[in-house]
Amino acid sequence: MDDAHRSGCPINLTLEVVGDKWSLLVIRDIIFGNRRHFRELLTHSEERISSNILADRLKTLLDQGILTRADDPTHKQKAIYSLTEKGIELLPVLAQMAVWGLKYLPVSEELGIRAQLLDKGGPELWAEFMDELRASHLGQPRRLPPHPDGSVGERLQRAYRAVLARRAAR
Amino acid sequence: MDDAHRSGCPINLTLEVVGDKWSLLVIRDIIFGNRRHFRELLTHSEERISSNILADRLKTLLDQGILTRADDPTHKQKAIYSLTEKGIELLPVLAQMAVWGLKYLPVSEELGIRAQLLDKGGPELWAEFMDELRASHLGQPRRLPPHPDGSVGERLQRAYRAVLARRAAR
DNA sequence: TCCATCCGATTGTATTTTGCAACTGGTTGC
DNA sequence: GCAACCAGTTGCAAAATACAATCGGATGGA
């Protein structure tokens, strides 16, 4: 995987690593959905990833140093997947894709709300979110002060649920 | 193409449009390499795209409203491909991918220099570049004042050639 | 006028990647 | 003891990609 690159262009190299239809969705679910186990990624996937594809993508993301895998002490068969710093720093890429998709593609109301917040919050909000991810995935102490309204992850989740509730009420 | 989406998530929808190994490279060459014709995209491609793939990608990018195609008045067989606003706004996505690739992947010196400048310049530089692209692809008047050192496109190109010259001198 | 070269593709075929469903060996909690 | 859960694996079909050759027409120079 590390040899025989098509070119040394940073965009090309990035596409060689995450330029398929699934890798970034897996990372999205880990970041925004807080999925840490194989089953969670498999069954809570909006897009219904199949298990062989998921297994393959997790393997290459591990090989690439974007994720790490650890045993779950509560269950001998469970594995916990965590983001590395390299994985956490894919958040701006995902955020830009979300902003672009929100503007130009037929995004559903409930799934668009997060993109709206990411757009409105901009790079500062992304940095705050990455700070949280470093705490939850790498065990690093928080560098930024906690926000009075809760973590970015919580705020995004809350906004998502609020849209769902509003929709159900109609 | 517009129906049967896997989900209404903006990231997923974006990946459905440009989440393959070639589409963003074509857009990269149009933006950063100023390629406007089929042959230019085909033969100046670092990654040696094959002609059927290029033809297919150009077709879907046209269908998606990311590019437009016009006849070249200087040659009856030539076609000029131009970015739409939708296409121009993919620049931040490409820039973030370039920044990430530069930091974490084995980028070559000559091709990394542009990513360095995009990283250093940040969103303001990207906005300046997008302003230039709106002028050259959409015929819009420039909103931002011209930079004394030349356009962003020129500065990136100049930096690239400077690295090549420095390398050749060694 | 002839002819090499260029133009945006298309065609055919081989290889690789993806998608789907069923299944595996083992663990856990009731 | 047994159903549900765990992280995957296997086999096969379908689709995407890669590669090389080729197409009909346009152009520019001799």
mmCIF file of C-alpha atoms (C1' of nucleotides) in Angstrom:
data_model
loop_
_atom_site.group_PDB
_atom_site.id
_atom_site.type_symbol
_atom_site.label_atom_id
_atom_site.label_comp_id
_atom_site.label_asym_id
_atom_site.label_seq_id
_atom_site.Cartn_x
_atom_site.Cartn_y
_atom_site.Cartn_z
ATOM 1 C CA MET A 1 0.000 0.000 0.000
ATOM 2 C CA ASP A 2 2.801 2.373 0.805
ATOM 3 C CA ASP A 3 4.645 1.877 -2.439
ATOM 4 C CA ALA A 4 3.766 2.338 -6.088
ATOM 5 C CA HIS A 5 1.913 5.592 -5.655
ATOM 6 C CA ARG A 6 0.365 7.100 -8.717
ATOM 7 C CA SER A 7 2.097 10.370 -7.898
ATOM 8 C CA GLY A 8 3.586 12.345 -5.025
ATOM 9 C CA CYS A 9 0.820 14.939 -5.123
ATOM 10 C CA PRO A 10 -0.701 15.441 -1.670
ATOM 11 C CA ILE A 11 -4.247 15.433 -3.021
ATOM 12 C CA ASN A 12 -3.619 12.248 -4.947
ATOM 13 C CA LEU A 13 -1.993 10.559 -1.971
ATOM 14 C CA THR A 14 -4.917 11.543 0.225
ATOM 15 C CA LEU A 15 -7.332 10.107 -2.330
ATOM 16 C CA GLU A 16 -5.339 6.896 -2.442
ATOM 17 C CA VAL A 17 -5.901 6.526 1.292
ATOM 18 C CA VAL A 18 -9.471 7.765 1.790
ATOM 19 C CA GLY A 19 -10.713 8.321 -1.745
ATOM 20 C CA ASP A 20 -13.312 5.600 -1.811
ATOM 21 C CA LYS A 21 -16.977 5.586 -0.992
ATOM 22 C CA TRP A 22 -16.648 4.102 2.481
ATOM 23 C CA SER A 23 -13.507 5.064 4.395
ATOM 24 C CA LEU A 24 -14.595 8.599 5.174
ATOM 25 C CA LEU A 25 -18.069 7.404 6.130
ATOM 26 C CA VAL A 26 -16.539 5.062 8.690
ATOM 27 C CA ILE A 27 -14.482 7.937 10.066
ATOM 28 C CA ARG A 28 -17.558 10.165 10.029
ATOM 29 C CA ASP A 29 -19.473 7.631 12.120
ATOM 30 C CA ILE A 30 -16.611 7.369 14.582
ATOM 31 C CA ILE A 31 -16.297 11.143 14.884
ATOM 32 C CA PHE A 32 -19.897 12.323 14.731
ATOM 33 C CA GLY A 33 -21.700 9.162 15.808
ATOM 34 C CA ASN A 34 -19.216 8.174 18.478
ATOM 35 C CA ARG A 35 -19.154 4.601 17.236
ATOM 36 C CA ARG A 36 -16.258 2.653 18.654
ATOM 37 C CA HIS A 37 -17.160 -1.006 17.989
ATOM 38 C CA PHE A 38 -17.490 -3.056 14.831
ATOM 39 C CA ARG A 39 -21.185 -3.787 15.440
ATOM 40 C CA GLU A 40 -22.016 -0.173 16.066
ATOM 41 C CA LEU A 41 -20.392 0.844 12.814
ATOM 42 C CA LEU A 42 -22.101 -2.018 11.013
ATOM 43 C CA THR A 43 -25.668 -1.740 12.227
ATOM 44 C CA HIS A 44 -26.027 1.972 12.933
ATOM 45 C CA SER A 45 -24.704 2.887 9.511
ATOM 46 C CA GLU A 46 -27.174 5.050 7.597
ATOM 47 C CA GLU A 47 -25.754 3.724 4.365
ATOM 48 C CA ARG A 48 -25.819 0.033 5.312
ATOM 49 C CA ILE A 49 -22.194 -0.888 4.869
ATOM 50 C CA SER A 50 -21.650 -4.604 4.507
ATOM 51 C CA SER A 51 -19.506 -6.443 6.986
ATOM 52 C CA ASN A 52 -16.741 -7.500 4.616
ATOM 53 C CA ILE A 53 -16.308 -3.938 3.356
ATOM 54 C CA LEU A 54 -16.287 -2.609 6.903
ATOM 55 C CA ALA A 55 -13.728 -5.188 7.975
ATOM 56 C CA ASP A 56 -11.550 -4.346 4.991
ATOM 57 C CA ARG A 57 -11.753 -0.576 5.550
ATOM 58 C CA LEU A 58 -10.998 -0.865 9.238
ATOM 59 C CA LYS A 59 -7.967 -2.945 8.345
ATOM 60 C CA THR A 60 -6.599 -0.404 5.890
ATOM 61 C CA LEU A 61 -7.355 2.490 8.249
ATOM 62 C CA LEU A 62 -5.368 0.636 10.919
ATOM 63 C CA ASP A 63 -2.539 0.019 8.444
ATOM 64 C CA GLN A 64 -2.565 3.696 7.540
ATOM 65 C CA GLY A 65 -2.309 4.753 11.163
ATOM 66 C CA ILE A 66 -5.636 6.557 11.075
ATOM 67 C CA LEU A 67 -7.218 4.246 13.648
ATOM 68 C CA THR A 68 -5.960 2.046 16.426
ATOM 69 C CA ARG A 69 -7.591 -1.057 17.809
ATOM 70 C CA ALA A 70 -7.690 -2.143 21.430
ATOM 71 C CA ASP A 71 -9.384 -4.912 23.373
ATOM 72 C CA ASP A 72 -12.458 -3.894 25.308
ATOM 73 C CA PRO A 73 -11.933 -4.897 28.959
ATOM 74 C CA THR A 74 -15.681 -5.413 29.435
ATOM 75 C CA HIS A 75 -15.999 -8.092 26.766
ATOM 76 C CA LYS A 76 -13.404 -10.533 25.489
ATOM 77 C CA GLN A 77 -14.628 -10.321 21.914
ATOM 78 C CA LYS A 78 -15.175 -6.607 21.695
ATOM 79 C CA ALA A 79 -12.648 -4.351 20.053
ATOM 80 C CA ILE A 80 -12.484 -0.620 20.559
ATOM 81 C CA TYR A 81 -11.462 1.478 17.605
ATOM 82 C CA SER A 82 -9.896 4.840 18.331
ATOM 83 C CA LEU A 83 -8.795 7.709 16.162
ATOM 84 C CA THR A 84 -5.151 8.686 16.014
ATOM 85 C CA GLU A 85 -4.069 12.317 15.646
ATOM 86 C CA LYS A 86 -3.819 11.578 11.931
ATOM 87 C CA GLY A 87 -7.441 10.452 11.955
ATOM 88 C CA ILE A 88 -8.649 13.361 14.059
ATOM 89 C CA GLU A 89 -7.114 15.779 11.591
ATOM 90 C CA LEU A 90 -9.374 14.443 8.870
ATOM 91 C CA LEU A 91 -12.175 16.376 10.565
ATOM 92 C CA PRO A 92 -11.569 19.566 8.539
ATOM 93 C CA VAL A 93 -11.763 17.521 5.355
ATOM 94 C CA LEU A 94 -15.078 16.018 6.459
ATOM 95 C CA ALA A 95 -16.330 19.427 7.564
ATOM 96 C CA GLN A 96 -15.561 21.019 4.207
ATOM 97 C CA MET A 97 -17.251 18.151 2.422
ATOM 98 C CA ALA A 98 -20.277 18.553 4.675
ATOM 99 C CA VAL A 99 -20.444 22.289 3.990
ATOM 100 C CA TRP A 100 -20.194 21.736 0.248
ATOM 101 C CA GLY A 101 -22.764 18.936 0.282
ATOM 102 C CA LEU A 102 -25.155 21.033 2.324
ATOM 103 C CA LYS A 103 -24.961 23.856 -0.180
ATOM 104 C CA TYR A 104 -25.226 21.871 -3.393
ATOM 105 C CA LEU A 105 -26.793 18.482 -2.787
ATOM 106 C CA PRO A 106 -30.215 17.237 -1.655
ATOM 107 C CA VAL A 107 -29.361 16.900 2.007
ATOM 108 C CA SER A 108 -32.084 15.699 4.357
ATOM 109 C CA GLU A 109 -33.230 18.111 7.033
ATOM 110 C CA GLU A 110 -32.193 16.022 10.023
ATOM 111 C CA LEU A 111 -28.768 15.166 8.650
ATOM 112 C CA GLY A 112 -28.130 18.663 7.371
ATOM 113 C CA ILE A 113 -28.381 20.334 10.747
ATOM 114 C CA ARG A 114 -24.939 19.180 11.791
ATOM 115 C CA ALA A 115 -23.420 20.515 8.593
ATOM 116 C CA GLN A 116 -25.140 23.842 9.241
ATOM 117 C CA LEU A 117 -23.586 24.048 12.675
ATOM 118 C CA LEU A 118 -20.167 23.034 11.344
ATOM 119 C CA ASP A 119 -20.471 25.715 8.679
ATOM 120 C CA LYS A 120 -21.572 28.395 11.116
ATOM 121 C CA GLY A 121 -18.959 27.475 13.708
ATOM 122 C CA GLY A 122 -16.118 27.374 11.212
ATOM 123 C CA PRO A 123 -12.537 26.315 11.911
ATOM 124 C CA GLU A 124 -12.715 27.422 15.553
ATOM 125 C CA LEU A 125 -15.561 25.032 16.231
ATOM 126 C CA TRP A 126 -13.698 22.294 14.376
ATOM 127 C CA ALA A 127 -10.650 22.917 16.563
ATOM 128 C CA GLU A 128 -12.816 22.664 19.670
ATOM 129 C CA PHE A 129 -14.250 19.381 18.412
ATOM 130 C CA MET A 130 -10.775 18.053 17.643
ATOM 131 C CA ASP A 131 -9.712 18.982 21.150
ATOM 132 C CA GLU A 132 -12.567 16.861 22.476
ATOM 133 C CA LEU A 133 -11.632 13.971 20.214
ATOM 134 C CA ARG A 134 -8.048 14.100 21.454
ATOM 135 C CA ALA A 135 -9.435 13.749 24.959
ATOM 136 C CA SER A 136 -11.820 10.888 24.227
ATOM 137 C CA HIS A 137 -9.663 8.948 21.768
ATOM 138 C CA LEU A 138 -6.125 9.713 22.872
ATOM 139 C CA GLY A 139 -6.653 10.461 26.535
ATOM 140 C CA GLN A 140 -5.104 13.895 26.211
ATOM 141 C CA PRO A 141 -6.094 16.631 28.639
ATOM 142 C CA ARG A 142 -8.387 19.287 27.215
ATOM 143 C CA ARG A 143 -6.542 22.372 26.057
ATOM 144 C CA LEU A 144 -9.599 24.478 25.424
ATOM 145 C CA PRO A 145 -11.992 25.496 28.205
ATOM 146 C CA PRO A 146 -15.299 23.597 28.333
ATOM 147 C CA HIS A 147 -18.191 25.321 26.605
ATOM 148 C CA PRO A 148 -21.188 26.260 28.804
ATOM 149 C CA ASP A 149 -23.613 24.540 26.410
ATOM 150 C CA GLY A 150 -21.704 21.265 26.480
ATOM 151 C CA SER A 151 -19.211 19.647 24.142
ATOM 152 C CA VAL A 152 -19.399 20.109 20.399
ATOM 153 C CA GLY A 153 -20.315 16.446 20.069
ATOM 154 C CA GLU A 154 -23.199 16.932 22.475
ATOM 155 C CA ARG A 155 -24.379 20.118 20.809
ATOM 156 C CA LEU A 156 -24.382 18.470 17.383
ATOM 157 C CA GLN A 157 -26.224 15.468 18.747
ATOM 158 C CA ARG A 158 -28.737 17.652 20.534
ATOM 159 C CA ALA A 159 -29.443 19.669 17.412
ATOM 160 C CA TYR A 160 -29.932 16.470 15.434
ATOM 161 C CA ARG A 161 -32.406 15.105 17.942
ATOM 162 C CA ALA A 162 -34.235 18.422 18.091
ATOM 163 C CA VAL A 163 -34.865 18.265 14.343
ATOM 164 C CA LEU A 164 -36.100 14.702 14.647
ATOM 165 C CA ALA A 165 -38.445 15.671 17.467
ATOM 166 C CA ARG A 166 -39.722 18.682 15.568
ATOM 167 C CA ARG A 167 -40.335 16.495 12.548
ATOM 168 C CA ALA A 168 -42.142 13.835 14.603
ATOM 169 C CA ALA A 169 -44.397 16.505 16.094
ATOM 170 C CA ARG A 170 -45.650 17.543 12.688
ATOM 171 C CA MET B 1 -27.765 9.691 -10.571
ATOM 172 C CA ASP B 2 -29.915 12.054 -8.607
ATOM 173 C CA ASP B 3 -32.113 9.355 -7.141
ATOM 174 C CA ALA B 4 -31.507 6.332 -4.968
ATOM 175 C CA HIS B 5 -29.022 7.974 -2.656
ATOM 176 C CA ARG B 6 -27.552 5.851 0.068
ATOM 177 C CA SER B 7 -28.507 8.530 2.576
ATOM 178 C CA GLY B 8 -29.271 12.229 2.876
ATOM 179 C CA CYS B 9 -26.075 12.924 4.803
ATOM 180 C CA PRO B 10 -24.121 15.769 3.231
ATOM 181 C CA ILE B 11 -20.813 13.935 3.564
ATOM 182 C CA ASN B 12 -22.257 10.831 1.973
ATOM 183 C CA LEU B 13 -23.847 12.794 -0.853
ATOM 184 C CA THR B 14 -20.563 14.563 -1.513
ATOM 185 C CA LEU B 15 -18.779 11.217 -1.618
ATOM 186 C CA GLU B 16 -21.361 9.878 -4.039
ATOM 187 C CA VAL B 17 -20.474 12.718 -6.394
ATOM 188 C CA VAL B 18 -16.702 13.054 -6.023
ATOM 189 C CA GLY B 19 -15.761 10.112 -3.812
ATOM 190 C CA ASP B 20 -13.783 8.156 -6.344
ATOM 191 C CA LYS B 21 -10.118 8.106 -7.214
ATOM 192 C CA TRP B 22 -10.344 10.364 -10.271
ATOM 193 C CA SER B 23 -13.017 13.075 -10.122
ATOM 194 C CA LEU B 24 -11.181 15.304 -7.680
ATOM 195 C CA LEU B 25 -7.925 14.827 -9.577
ATOM 196 C CA VAL B 26 -9.587 16.096 -12.723
ATOM 197 C CA ILE B 27 -10.888 19.111 -10.818
ATOM 198 C CA ARG B 28 -7.459 19.596 -9.261
ATOM 199 C CA ASP B 29 -5.851 19.717 -12.710
ATOM 200 C CA ILE B 30 -8.433 22.203 -13.923
ATOM 201 C CA ILE B 31 -7.971 24.424 -10.878
ATOM 202 C CA PHE B 32 -4.251 24.183 -10.195
ATOM 203 C CA GLY B 33 -2.986 23.152 -13.617
ATOM 204 C CA ASN B 34 -5.312 25.375 -15.598
ATOM 205 C CA ARG B 35 -6.198 22.537 -17.943
ATOM 206 C CA ARG B 36 -9.246 23.327 -20.013
ATOM 207 C CA HIS B 37 -9.144 20.755 -22.839
ATOM 208 C CA PHE B 38 -9.576 17.002 -22.931
ATOM 209 C CA ARG B 39 -6.058 16.439 -24.285
ATOM 210 C CA GLU B 40 -4.459 18.618 -21.661
ATOM 211 C CA LEU B 41 -6.203 16.695 -18.904
ATOM 212 C CA LEU B 42 -5.292 13.417 -20.555
ATOM 213 C CA THR B 43 -1.621 13.893 -21.357
ATOM 214 C CA HIS B 44 -0.473 16.284 -18.636
ATOM 215 C CA SER B 45 -1.951 14.124 -15.920
ATOM 216 C CA GLU B 46 0.663 13.107 -13.355
ATOM 217 C CA GLU B 47 -1.331 10.001 -12.596
ATOM 218 C CA ARG B 48 -1.879 8.946 -16.228
ATOM 219 C CA ILE B 49 -5.640 8.783 -16.333
ATOM 220 C CA SER B 50 -6.932 6.693 -19.222
ATOM 221 C CA SER B 51 -9.105 8.284 -21.828
ATOM 222 C CA ASN B 52 -12.267 6.299 -21.164
ATOM 223 C CA ILE B 53 -12.150 7.111 -17.462
ATOM 224 C CA LEU B 54 -11.522 10.767 -18.203
ATOM 225 C CA ALA B 55 -14.414 10.872 -20.667
ATOM 226 C CA ASP B 56 -16.676 9.203 -18.131
ATOM 227 C CA ARG B 57 -15.686 11.540 -15.296
ATOM 228 C CA LEU B 58 -16.075 14.652 -17.407
ATOM 229 C CA LYS B 59 -19.546 13.439 -18.343
ATOM 230 C CA THR B 60 -20.633 12.930 -14.751
ATOM 231 C CA LEU B 61 -19.078 16.230 -13.661
ATOM 232 C CA LEU B 62 -21.083 17.935 -16.405
ATOM 233 C CA ASP B 63 -24.229 16.098 -15.313
ATOM 234 C CA GLN B 64 -23.594 17.194 -11.746
ATOM 235 C CA GLY B 65 -23.238 20.826 -12.750
ATOM 236 C CA ILE B 66 -19.648 21.002 -11.549
ATOM 237 C CA LEU B 67 -18.286 21.686 -15.012
ATOM 238 C CA THR B 68 -19.655 23.160 -18.198
ATOM 239 C CA ARG B 69 -18.514 22.446 -21.721
ATOM 240 C CA ALA B 70 -18.240 24.945 -24.544
ATOM 241 C CA ASP B 71 -16.933 24.846 -28.086
ATOM 242 C CA ASP B 72 -13.523 26.361 -28.611
ATOM 243 C CA PRO B 73 -13.845 29.030 -31.328
ATOM 244 C CA THR B 74 -10.255 28.424 -32.457
ATOM 245 C CA HIS B 75 -10.779 24.763 -33.293
ATOM 246 C CA LYS B 76 -13.982 23.025 -34.324
ATOM 247 C CA GLN B 77 -13.096 19.852 -32.455
ATOM 248 C CA LYS B 78 -11.820 21.409 -29.276
ATOM 249 C CA ALA B 79 -14.001 21.684 -26.225
ATOM 250 C CA ILE B 80 -13.365 24.033 -23.349
ATOM 251 C CA TYR B 81 -14.254 22.774 -19.908
ATOM 252 C CA SER B 82 -15.055 25.402 -17.299
ATOM 253 C CA LEU B 83 -15.804 25.241 -13.616
ATOM 254 C CA THR B 84 -19.177 26.328 -12.319
ATOM 255 C CA GLU B 85 -19.556 28.065 -8.969
ATOM 256 C CA LYS B 86 -20.352 24.610 -7.578
ATOM 257 C CA GLY B 87 -17.041 23.358 -8.939
ATOM 258 C CA ILE B 88 -15.070 26.353 -7.744
ATOM 259 C CA GLU B 89 -16.361 25.795 -4.235
ATOM 260 C CA LEU B 90 -14.709 22.393 -4.163
ATOM 261 C CA LEU B 91 -11.421 24.250 -3.742
ATOM 262 C CA PRO B 92 -11.610 24.287 0.088
ATOM 263 C CA VAL B 93 -12.169 20.526 0.030
ATOM 264 C CA LEU B 94 -9.115 20.047 -2.175
ATOM 265 C CA ALA B 95 -7.097 22.450 -0.048
ATOM 266 C CA GLN B 96 -7.922 20.595 3.167
ATOM 267 C CA MET B 97 -7.016 17.304 1.527
ATOM 268 C CA ALA B 98 -3.750 18.807 0.322
ATOM 269 C CA VAL B 99 -2.921 20.095 3.800
ATOM 270 C CA TRP B 100 -3.676 16.718 5.361
ATOM 271 C CA GLY B 101 -1.733 14.825 2.698
ATOM 272 C CA LEU B 102 1.235 17.127 3.105
ATOM 273 C CA LYS B 103 1.331 16.493 6.833
ATOM 274 C CA TYR B 104 0.849 12.748 6.849
ATOM 275 C CA LEU B 105 1.770 11.229 3.502
ATOM 276 C CA PRO B 106 4.999 10.867 1.469
ATOM 277 C CA VAL B 107 4.489 13.953 -0.660
ATOM 278 C CA SER B 108 7.169 14.787 -3.210
ATOM 279 C CA GLU B 109 9.041 18.034 -2.733
ATOM 280 C CA GLU B 110 7.946 19.694 -5.957
ATOM 281 C CA LEU B 111 4.303 18.788 -5.571
ATOM 282 C CA GLY B 112 4.216 19.603 -1.879
ATOM 283 C CA ILE B 113 5.160 23.227 -2.297
ATOM 284 C CA ARG B 114 1.686 24.202 -3.440
ATOM 285 C CA ALA B 115 0.126 22.484 -0.455
ATOM 286 C CA GLN B 116 2.519 24.379 1.811
ATOM 287 C CA LEU B 117 1.424 27.675 0.335
ATOM 288 C CA LEU B 118 -2.250 26.714 0.565
ATOM 289 C CA ASP B 119 -1.725 25.773 4.194
ATOM 290 C CA LYS B 120 0.130 28.950 5.025
ATOM 291 C CA GLY B 121 -2.307 31.185 3.160
ATOM 292 C CA GLY B 122 -5.354 29.590 4.711
ATOM 293 C CA PRO B 123 -8.986 30.361 3.863
ATOM 294 C CA GLU B 124 -8.188 33.939 2.845
ATOM 295 C CA LEU B 125 -5.818 32.724 0.159
ATOM 296 C CA TRP B 126 -8.368 30.157 -0.958
ATOM 297 C CA ALA B 127 -10.972 32.901 -1.265
ATOM 298 C CA GLU B 128 -8.574 34.957 -3.358
ATOM 299 C CA PHE B 129 -7.958 31.965 -5.606
ATOM 300 C CA MET B 130 -11.693 31.324 -5.931
ATOM 301 C CA ASP B 131 -12.165 34.961 -6.904
ATOM 302 C CA GLU B 132 -9.648 34.432 -9.702
ATOM 303 C CA LEU B 133 -11.362 31.252 -10.831
ATOM 304 C CA ARG B 134 -14.696 33.076 -10.990
ATOM 305 C CA ALA B 135 -13.039 35.570 -13.290
ATOM 306 C CA SER B 136 -11.358 33.040 -15.575
ATOM 307 C CA HIS B 137 -14.104 30.407 -15.662
ATOM 308 C CA LEU B 138 -17.277 32.407 -15.212
ATOM 309 C CA GLY B 139 -16.220 35.768 -16.584
ATOM 310 C CA GLN B 140 -17.100 37.530 -13.367
ATOM 311 C CA PRO B 141 -15.339 40.782 -12.464
ATOM 312 C CA ARG B 142 -12.740 40.478 -9.733
ATOM 313 C CA ARG B 143 -14.069 41.414 -6.325
ATOM 314 C CA LEU B 144 -10.727 41.355 -4.559
ATOM 315 C CA PRO B 145 -7.895 43.743 -5.437
ATOM 316 C CA PRO B 146 -5.022 42.238 -7.458
ATOM 317 C CA HIS B 147 -2.060 41.096 -5.417
ATOM 318 C CA PRO B 148 1.285 42.820 -6.133
ATOM 319 C CA ASP B 149 3.042 39.467 -6.560
ATOM 320 C CA GLY B 150 0.548 38.225 -9.144
ATOM 321 C CA SER B 151 -2.436 35.941 -8.984
ATOM 322 C CA VAL B 152 -2.577 32.996 -6.629
ATOM 323 C CA GLY B 153 -2.442 30.698 -9.627
ATOM 324 C CA GLU B 154 0.743 32.397 -10.808
ATOM 325 C CA ARG B 155 2.321 32.361 -7.373
ATOM 326 C CA LEU B 156 1.637 28.653 -6.945
ATOM 327 C CA GLN B 157 2.991 27.921 -10.410
ATOM 328 C CA ARG B 158 6.064 30.041 -9.784
ATOM 329 C CA ALA B 159 6.802 28.287 -6.505
ATOM 330 C CA TYR B 160 6.446 24.918 -8.205
ATOM 331 C CA ARG B 161 8.863 25.852 -10.966
ATOM 332 C CA ALA B 162 11.304 27.299 -8.454
ATOM 333 C CA VAL B 163 11.467 23.948 -6.673
ATOM 334 C CA LEU B 164 12.013 22.161 -9.971
ATOM 335 C CA ALA B 165 14.795 24.569 -10.910
ATOM 336 C CA ARG B 166 16.431 24.242 -7.511
ATOM 337 C CA ARG B 167 16.280 20.473 -7.820
ATOM 338 C CA ALA B 168 17.723 20.508 -11.351
ATOM 339 C CA ALA B 169 20.604 22.695 -10.161
ATOM 340 C CA ARG B 170 21.685 20.078 -7.639
ATOM 341 C "C1'" DT C 1 -3.615 18.317 -52.563
ATOM 342 C "C1'" DC C 2 -1.429 15.273 -49.592
ATOM 343 C "C1'" DC C 3 -0.321 13.821 -45.176
ATOM 344 C "C1'" DA C 4 1.198 13.801 -40.464
ATOM 345 C "C1'" DT C 5 -0.633 15.375 -36.386
ATOM 346 C "C1'" DC C 6 -4.118 16.604 -33.276
ATOM 347 C "C1'" DC C 7 -9.140 16.476 -31.589
ATOM 348 C "C1'" DG C 8 -12.558 14.356 -28.198
ATOM 349 C "C1'" DA C 9 -13.754 10.566 -27.439
ATOM 350 C "C1'" DT C 10 -15.356 5.000 -28.099
ATOM 351 C "C1'" DT C 11 -14.638 -0.008 -28.204
ATOM 352 C "C1'" DG C 12 -13.144 -4.474 -26.525
ATOM 353 C "C1'" DT C 13 -11.148 -7.061 -23.138
ATOM 354 C "C1'" DA C 14 -8.721 -8.256 -18.827
ATOM 355 C "C1'" DT C 15 -8.261 -7.293 -14.077
ATOM 356 C "C1'" DT C 16 -9.630 -5.434 -9.759
ATOM 357 C "C1'" DT C 17 -12.933 -3.757 -6.591
ATOM 358 C "C1'" DT C 18 -17.363 -3.843 -4.612
ATOM 359 C "C1'" DG C 19 -21.843 -5.756 -3.015
ATOM 360 C "C1'" DC C 20 -24.683 -9.329 -1.012
ATOM 361 C "C1'" DA C 21 -25.896 -13.192 1.754
ATOM 362 C "C1'" DA C 22 -24.700 -16.796 4.389
ATOM 363 C "C1'" DC C 23 -21.819 -18.441 7.714
ATOM 364 C "C1'" DT C 24 -17.877 -19.184 11.454
ATOM 365 C "C1'" DG C 25 -15.992 -20.001 16.034
ATOM 366 C "C1'" DG C 26 -16.356 -18.102 20.067
ATOM 367 C "C1'" DT C 27 -18.455 -15.095 24.311
ATOM 368 C "C1'" DT C 28 -21.952 -13.341 27.230
ATOM 369 C "C1'" DG C 29 -26.045 -12.896 30.133
ATOM 370 C "C1'" DC C 30 -30.251 -14.863 31.579
ATOM 371 C "C1'" DG D 1 -28.505 -24.617 28.397
ATOM 372 C "C1'" DC D 2 -29.588 -21.403 25.077
ATOM 373 C "C1'" DA D 3 -30.613 -17.225 22.596
ATOM 374 C "C1'" DA D 4 -28.370 -13.183 21.491
ATOM 375 C "C1'" DC D 5 -24.220 -10.984 20.504
ATOM 376 C "C1'" DC D 6 -19.099 -10.515 18.991
ATOM 377 C "C1'" DA D 7 -15.732 -9.512 15.161
ATOM 378 C "C1'" DG D 8 -15.133 -10.832 11.415
ATOM 379 C "C1'" DT D 9 -14.690 -14.629 6.907
ATOM 380 C "C1'" DT D 10 -16.182 -17.048 2.722
ATOM 381 C "C1'" DG D 11 -18.048 -17.649 -1.888
ATOM 382 C "C1'" DC D 12 -19.915 -15.739 -5.682
ATOM 383 C "C1'" DA D 13 -22.052 -12.196 -8.752
ATOM 384 C "C1'" DA D 14 -21.918 -7.580 -10.408
ATOM 385 C "C1'" DA D 15 -19.777 -3.373 -11.261
ATOM 386 C "C1'" DA D 16 -15.860 -0.330 -11.759
ATOM 387 C "C1'" DT D 17 -11.306 0.312 -13.457
ATOM 388 C "C1'" DA D 18 -7.175 -0.244 -16.420
ATOM 389 C "C1'" DC D 19 -5.012 -0.771 -20.810
ATOM 390 C "C1'" DA D 20 -4.440 -0.645 -25.649
ATOM 391 C "C1'" DA D 21 -6.157 0.020 -29.963
ATOM 392 C "C1'" DT D 22 -9.066 2.584 -32.756
ATOM 393 C "C1'" DC D 23 -12.659 6.059 -34.681
ATOM 394 C "C1'" DG D 24 -14.160 9.885 -37.893
ATOM 395 C "C1'" DG D 25 -13.212 14.316 -38.453
ATOM 396 C "C1'" DA D 26 -10.248 18.902 -38.276
ATOM 397 C "C1'" DT D 27 -6.028 21.314 -38.757
ATOM 398 C "C1'" DG D 28 -1.600 23.102 -40.403
ATOM 399 C "C1'" DG D 29 2.317 22.887 -43.195
ATOM 400 C "C1'" DA D 30 4.657 21.342 -47.627
#
